[in-house]
mmCIF file of C-alpha atoms in Angstrom:
data_model
loop_
_atom_site.group_PDB
_atom_site.id
_atom_site.type_symbol
_atom_site.label_atom_id
_atom_site.label_comp_id
_atom_site.label_asym_id
_atom_site.label_seq_id
_atom_site.Cartn_x
_atom_site.Cartn_y
_atom_site.Cartn_z
ATOM 1 C CA LYS U 139 10.444 14.926 4.380
ATOM 2 C CA ASN U 140 9.972 11.658 3.674
ATOM 3 C CA GLN U 141 9.851 9.460 6.791
ATOM 4 C CA VAL U 142 10.726 6.083 5.292
ATOM 5 C CA GLU U 143 13.239 6.287 2.616
ATOM 6 C CA GLN U 144 14.151 3.221 0.865
ATOM 7 C CA SER U 145 17.317 2.288 -0.689
ATOM 8 C CA PRO U 146 18.021 1.367 -3.629
ATOM 9 C CA GLN U 147 15.859 3.414 -6.240
ATOM 10 C CA SER U 148 16.369 0.359 -8.533
ATOM 11 C CA LEU U 149 18.606 -2.669 -8.328
ATOM 12 C CA ILE U 150 19.481 -5.643 -10.638
ATOM 13 C CA ILE U 151 20.688 -8.871 -10.197
ATOM 14 C CA LEU U 152 21.492 -11.913 -11.727
ATOM 15 C CA GLU U 153 19.202 -15.183 -10.805
ATOM 16 C CA GLY U 154 20.171 -17.414 -7.877
ATOM 17 C CA LYS U 155 22.158 -14.325 -6.078
ATOM 18 C CA ASN U 156 21.380 -12.590 -2.909
ATOM 19 C CA CYS U 157 20.133 -9.250 -2.244
ATOM 20 C CA THR U 158 19.098 -7.179 0.498
ATOM 21 C CA LEU U 159 16.958 -3.586 0.868
ATOM 22 C CA GLN U 160 17.409 -0.742 3.219
ATOM 23 C CA CYS U 161 14.492 1.275 4.550
ATOM 24 C CA ASN U 162 15.528 4.318 7.059
ATOM 25 C CA TYR U 163 13.103 6.158 8.731
ATOM 26 C CA THR U 164 12.079 8.455 11.438
ATOM 27 C CA VAL U 165 8.856 7.775 12.783
ATOM 28 C CA SER U 166 9.307 7.346 16.421
ATOM 29 C CA PRO U 167 7.380 5.483 18.293
ATOM 30 C CA PHE U 168 6.086 3.164 15.973
ATOM 31 C CA SER U 169 4.043 0.159 16.253
ATOM 32 C CA ASN U 170 4.795 -2.060 13.776
ATOM 33 C CA LEU U 171 7.139 -2.478 10.638
ATOM 34 C CA ARG U 172 5.898 -4.557 7.260
ATOM 35 C CA TRP U 173 7.008 -5.399 3.953
ATOM 36 C CA TYR U 174 5.340 -5.593 0.786
ATOM 37 C CA LYS U 175 5.536 -6.427 -3.083
ATOM 38 C CA GLN U 176 4.489 -5.288 -5.688
ATOM 39 C CA ASP U 177 4.189 -7.246 -9.058
ATOM 40 C CA THR U 178 4.441 -4.948 -11.858
ATOM 41 C CA GLY U 179 0.311 -4.022 -12.492
ATOM 42 C CA ARG U 180 -1.011 -5.892 -9.311
ATOM 43 C CA GLY U 181 -1.469 -4.235 -6.272
ATOM 44 C CA PRO U 182 0.655 -4.975 -2.987
ATOM 45 C CA VAL U 183 1.264 -7.677 -1.182
ATOM 46 C CA SER U 184 2.333 -8.720 2.509
ATOM 47 C CA LEU U 185 5.194 -10.280 3.185
ATOM 48 C CA THR U 186 6.381 -9.663 6.430
ATOM 49 C CA ILE U 187 5.291 -7.255 9.648
ATOM 50 C CA MET U 188 7.824 -6.733 13.103
ATOM 51 C CA THR U 189 6.920 -4.999 15.644
ATOM 52 C CA PHE U 190 8.579 -2.468 17.489
ATOM 53 C CA SER U 191 10.196 -5.180 19.809
ATOM 54 C CA GLU U 192 11.052 -8.078 17.115
ATOM 55 C CA ASN U 193 14.556 -8.103 15.364
ATOM 56 C CA THR U 194 13.867 -10.477 12.784
ATOM 57 C CA LYS U 195 10.859 -12.328 10.777
ATOM 58 C CA SER U 196 11.413 -14.432 7.749
ATOM 59 C CA ASN U 197 8.505 -15.499 4.724
ATOM 60 C CA GLY U 198 10.469 -18.424 2.830
ATOM 61 C CA ARG U 199 13.633 -16.737 1.362
ATOM 62 C CA TYR U 200 13.171 -13.606 2.677
ATOM 63 C CA THR U 201 13.999 -12.647 5.519
ATOM 64 C CA ALA U 202 13.489 -8.767 7.498
ATOM 65 C CA THR U 203 15.543 -6.930 10.133
ATOM 66 C CA LEU U 204 14.756 -4.559 11.779
ATOM 67 C CA ASP U 205 17.223 -2.169 14.264
ATOM 68 C CA ALA U 206 15.281 0.214 16.208
ATOM 69 C CA ASP U 207 18.560 1.632 17.826
ATOM 70 C CA THR U 208 19.809 2.842 14.512
ATOM 71 C CA LYS U 209 16.003 3.006 12.850
ATOM 72 C CA GLN U 210 16.508 0.705 10.591
ATOM 73 C CA SER U 211 15.538 -2.179 8.679
ATOM 74 C CA SER U 212 16.415 -4.354 6.019
ATOM 75 C CA LEU U 213 15.007 -7.334 3.596
ATOM 76 C CA HIS U 214 17.622 -10.057 2.690
ATOM 77 C CA ILE U 215 16.184 -12.390 -0.618
ATOM 78 C CA THR U 216 18.410 -15.306 -0.670
ATOM 79 C CA ALA U 217 18.674 -17.594 -3.943
ATOM 80 C CA SER U 218 17.037 -14.948 -6.053
ATOM 81 C CA GLN U 219 14.152 -16.645 -8.397
ATOM 82 C CA LEU U 220 12.894 -14.651 -11.513
ATOM 83 C CA SER U 221 9.523 -14.417 -10.184
ATOM 84 C CA ASP U 222 11.645 -11.808 -7.777
ATOM 85 C CA SER U 223 10.977 -9.423 -10.074
ATOM 86 C CA ALA U 224 9.512 -6.438 -8.454
ATOM 87 C CA SER U 225 9.361 -2.851 -6.028
ATOM 88 C CA TYR U 226 9.699 -4.291 -2.392
ATOM 89 C CA ILE U 227 7.708 -0.991 -0.269
ATOM 90 C CA CYS U 228 8.778 -0.809 3.616
ATOM 91 C CA VAL U 229 5.619 0.758 5.287
ATOM 92 C CA VAL U 230 5.972 2.195 9.451
ATOM 93 C CA ASN U 231 3.158 2.481 11.432
ATOM 94 C CA PRO U 232 2.883 4.966 14.305
ATOM 95 C CA LEU U 233 2.153 3.962 17.831
ATOM 96 C CA SER U 234 -0.769 6.121 18.039
ATOM 97 C CA GLY U 235 -2.562 5.552 14.660
ATOM 98 C CA GLY U 236 -4.727 3.318 12.688
ATOM 99 C CA TYR U 237 -4.668 2.094 9.010
ATOM 100 C CA ASN U 238 -5.113 5.523 8.494
ATOM 101 C CA LYS U 239 -1.353 7.210 9.474
ATOM 102 C CA LEU U 240 0.567 3.503 7.738
ATOM 103 C CA ILE U 241 3.484 6.042 6.012
ATOM 104 C CA PHE U 242 4.903 4.258 3.248
ATOM 105 C CA GLY U 243 8.284 4.051 1.121
ATOM 106 C CA ALA U 244 8.570 5.218 -2.227
ATOM 107 C CA GLY U 245 10.170 1.251 -2.575
ATOM 108 C CA THR U 246 13.170 -0.694 -4.724
ATOM 109 C CA ARG U 247 12.568 -2.006 -7.855
ATOM 110 C CA LEU U 248 14.093 -5.133 -8.347
ATOM 111 C CA ALA U 249 15.107 -6.710 -11.527
ATOM 112 C CA VAL U 250 16.717 -10.562 -11.079
ATOM 113 C CA HIS U 251 17.604 -11.459 -14.754
ATOM 114 C CA PRO U 252 18.334 -15.138 -16.115
ATOM 115 C CA ASP G 85 -8.162 -16.250 0.489
ATOM 116 C CA VAL G 86 -9.048 -12.346 0.698
ATOM 117 C CA LYS G 87 -10.176 -11.042 -2.026
ATOM 118 C CA VAL G 88 -10.800 -7.142 -3.318
ATOM 119 C CA THR G 89 -11.937 -6.141 -6.390
ATOM 120 C CA GLN G 90 -11.146 -2.954 -8.444
ATOM 121 C CA SER G 91 -13.061 -2.797 -11.468
ATOM 122 C CA SER G 92 -11.126 -1.515 -14.207
ATOM 123 C CA ARG G 93 -7.380 -1.907 -14.250
ATOM 124 C CA TYR G 94 -7.148 0.698 -17.023
ATOM 125 C CA LEU G 95 -9.749 3.890 -18.517
ATOM 126 C CA VAL G 96 -8.946 7.288 -19.743
ATOM 127 C CA LYS G 97 -10.654 10.035 -19.240
ATOM 128 C CA ARG G 98 -11.450 13.075 -20.400
ATOM 129 C CA THR G 99 -10.254 16.126 -18.352
ATOM 130 C CA GLY G 100 -13.896 17.555 -16.627
ATOM 131 C CA GLU G 101 -15.334 14.194 -16.541
ATOM 132 C CA LYS G 102 -16.977 12.882 -13.698
ATOM 133 C CA VAL G 103 -15.083 9.567 -13.081
ATOM 134 C CA PHE G 104 -16.156 6.902 -10.531
ATOM 135 C CA LEU G 105 -13.759 3.935 -9.414
ATOM 136 C CA GLU G 106 -15.273 1.117 -7.775
ATOM 137 C CA CYS G 107 -13.700 -1.204 -5.019
ATOM 138 C CA VAL G 108 -15.900 -4.394 -3.704
ATOM 139 C CA GLN G 109 -14.028 -6.387 -0.523
ATOM 140 C CA ASP G 110 -15.748 -9.911 -0.160
ATOM 141 C CA MET G 111 -14.339 -10.629 3.358
ATOM 142 C CA ASP G 112 -16.412 -8.681 5.471
ATOM 143 C CA HIS G 113 -14.197 -6.218 6.904
ATOM 144 C CA GLU G 114 -14.413 -2.777 8.557
ATOM 145 C CA ASN G 115 -11.848 -0.847 6.831
ATOM 146 C CA MET G 116 -11.254 0.019 3.478
ATOM 147 C CA PHE G 117 -9.114 2.659 1.620
ATOM 148 C CA TRP G 118 -8.531 4.306 -1.046
ATOM 149 C CA TYR G 119 -4.796 5.679 -2.199
ATOM 150 C CA ARG G 120 -3.164 6.609 -5.115
ATOM 151 C CA GLN G 121 0.354 5.206 -6.247
ATOM 152 C CA ASP G 122 2.296 7.701 -8.409
ATOM 153 C CA PRO G 123 6.023 7.112 -9.558
ATOM 154 C CA GLY G 124 8.847 7.977 -6.588
ATOM 155 C CA LEU G 125 6.415 8.485 -4.144
ATOM 156 C CA GLY G 126 5.863 6.728 -1.633
ATOM 157 C CA LEU G 127 1.613 5.532 -1.508
ATOM 158 C CA ARG G 128 -0.627 8.695 -0.564
ATOM 159 C CA LEU G 129 -4.321 8.104 1.685
ATOM 160 C CA ILE G 130 -7.007 9.893 -0.166
ATOM 161 C CA TYR G 131 -10.510 8.628 1.748
ATOM 162 C CA PHE G 132 -10.572 5.408 4.129
ATOM 163 C CA SER G 133 -14.204 4.581 6.003
ATOM 164 C CA TYR G 134 -14.073 2.892 8.765
ATOM 165 C CA ASP G 135 -17.953 2.011 8.307
ATOM 166 C CA VAL G 136 -21.042 2.186 6.039
ATOM 167 C CA LYS G 137 -22.123 5.312 4.757
ATOM 168 C CA MET G 138 -19.280 6.764 6.846
ATOM 169 C CA LYS G 139 -15.429 8.089 5.634
ATOM 170 C CA GLU G 140 -13.149 9.967 6.108
ATOM 171 C CA LYS G 141 -10.267 12.313 4.619
ATOM 172 C CA GLY G 142 -6.866 11.314 4.174
ATOM 173 C CA ASP G 143 -3.984 12.954 2.689
ATOM 174 C CA ILE G 144 -5.176 14.218 0.167
ATOM 175 C CA PRO G 145 -8.385 13.949 -0.400
ATOM 176 C CA GLU G 146 -8.783 17.614 -2.903
ATOM 177 C CA GLY G 147 -11.087 17.078 -5.939
ATOM 178 C CA TYR G 148 -12.122 13.293 -5.307
ATOM 179 C CA SER G 149 -14.423 12.406 -2.610
ATOM 180 C CA VAL G 150 -16.130 8.477 -1.367
ATOM 181 C CA SER G 151 -18.931 6.802 -1.143
ATOM 182 C CA ARG G 152 -19.825 3.266 1.099
ATOM 183 C CA GLU G 153 -24.048 2.363 0.753
ATOM 184 C CA LYS G 154 -22.888 -1.319 1.306
ATOM 185 C CA LYS G 155 -19.634 -2.418 3.872
ATOM 186 C CA GLU G 156 -18.173 -4.984 0.563
ATOM 187 C CA ARG G 157 -18.313 -1.558 -1.504
ATOM 188 C CA PHE G 158 -16.003 1.254 -1.369
ATOM 189 C CA SER G 159 -16.622 3.933 -4.455
ATOM 190 C CA LEU G 160 -14.394 6.952 -5.462
ATOM 191 C CA ILE G 161 -15.517 9.297 -7.172
ATOM 192 C CA LEU G 162 -13.323 12.156 -9.137
ATOM 193 C CA GLU G 163 -16.009 14.929 -9.579
ATOM 194 C CA SER G 164 -14.068 16.933 -12.337
ATOM 195 C CA ALA G 165 -11.022 14.963 -13.257
ATOM 196 C CA SER G 166 -8.064 16.345 -13.946
ATOM 197 C CA THR G 167 -4.318 15.789 -15.660
ATOM 198 C CA ASN G 168 -2.523 15.926 -12.441
ATOM 199 C CA GLN G 169 -5.418 13.072 -11.366
ATOM 200 C CA THR G 170 -3.458 10.604 -13.963
ATOM 201 C CA SER G 171 -2.621 7.748 -11.126
ATOM 202 C CA MET G 172 -2.697 4.357 -9.821
ATOM 203 C CA TYR G 173 -5.370 4.411 -7.955
ATOM 204 C CA LEU G 174 -5.719 1.560 -5.576
ATOM 205 C CA CYS G 175 -8.108 0.113 -2.965
ATOM 206 C CA ALA G 176 -7.833 -1.374 0.431
ATOM 207 C CA SER G 177 -9.109 -3.970 3.325
ATOM 208 C CA SER G 178 -8.486 -4.334 6.602
ATOM 209 C CA PRO G 179 -10.649 -6.427 9.413
ATOM 210 C CA TYR G 180 -10.470 -3.993 12.187
ATOM 211 C CA ARG G 181 -10.214 -0.092 12.863
ATOM 212 C CA ARG G 182 -6.329 -0.287 14.749
ATOM 213 C CA ALA G 183 -3.298 -1.767 12.631
ATOM 214 C CA ARG G 184 -3.271 -4.499 15.086
ATOM 215 C CA GLU G 185 0.280 -6.371 15.437
ATOM 216 C CA GLY G 186 0.385 -9.325 12.293
ATOM 217 C CA GLU G 187 -2.950 -8.122 10.833
ATOM 218 C CA LYS G 188 -2.084 -7.460 7.337
ATOM 219 C CA LEU G 189 -3.900 -4.425 4.805
ATOM 220 C CA PHE G 190 -5.097 -6.306 2.114
ATOM 221 C CA PHE G 191 -5.032 -4.677 -1.871
ATOM 222 C CA GLY G 192 -6.672 -4.731 -4.520
ATOM 223 C CA SER G 193 -4.857 -4.854 -8.485
ATOM 224 C CA GLY G 194 -5.139 -1.355 -8.815
ATOM 225 C CA THR G 195 -6.624 1.157 -12.059
ATOM 226 C CA GLN G 196 -4.470 3.043 -13.547
ATOM 227 C CA LEU G 197 -6.110 6.138 -14.374
ATOM 228 C CA SER G 198 -5.138 8.221 -17.185
ATOM 229 C CA VAL G 199 -6.954 11.901 -17.549
ATOM 230 C CA LEU G 200 -5.977 13.611 -21.108
#
């Protein structure tokens, strides 16, 4: 059973629109939750990192939220741009683990159309 | 900026060949990692290293080995490539042994390996 589930698998939106990507996790306890952006044919790049005690973290037009009670995180993209077309990956770091224990979601593939 | 460089973007190999994937980082990071990424699955850890000449198995080490002779270089070796090793391989590095708060994992651009 996947410990980090992302939805939707893929999403198409029009340029300028907002969107929200979801991440549900069962990992508990955890140290931090990360969102990465992966452009096609490139490696993932860190967008946000939130500790278990944080509720929200922003990076420009990207805002991540965390609800530890429901074990859900979301990534909200405001005023989308064509360059936002990418896969977005949710990653949970268990409390007891180092980097070798990171648990990756399968990602949401976002396409922004003009 | 941290730079993690993977030597090849695309590789095509034949079944049974020995394959070397090279990764170099330029920020004197302690930790280096090899992941594979397959459609519909999250990244899976193959091997990692916390120090020179040190290696530890990740979640899916079968069919792979690694070498870390110098701190900046971490090589992934497929001893005898098979078709089920066709995948995107990602190298990553990080400064410290534990994933500290606010600390990033830096990825290379990946190598898409096709085994025919």
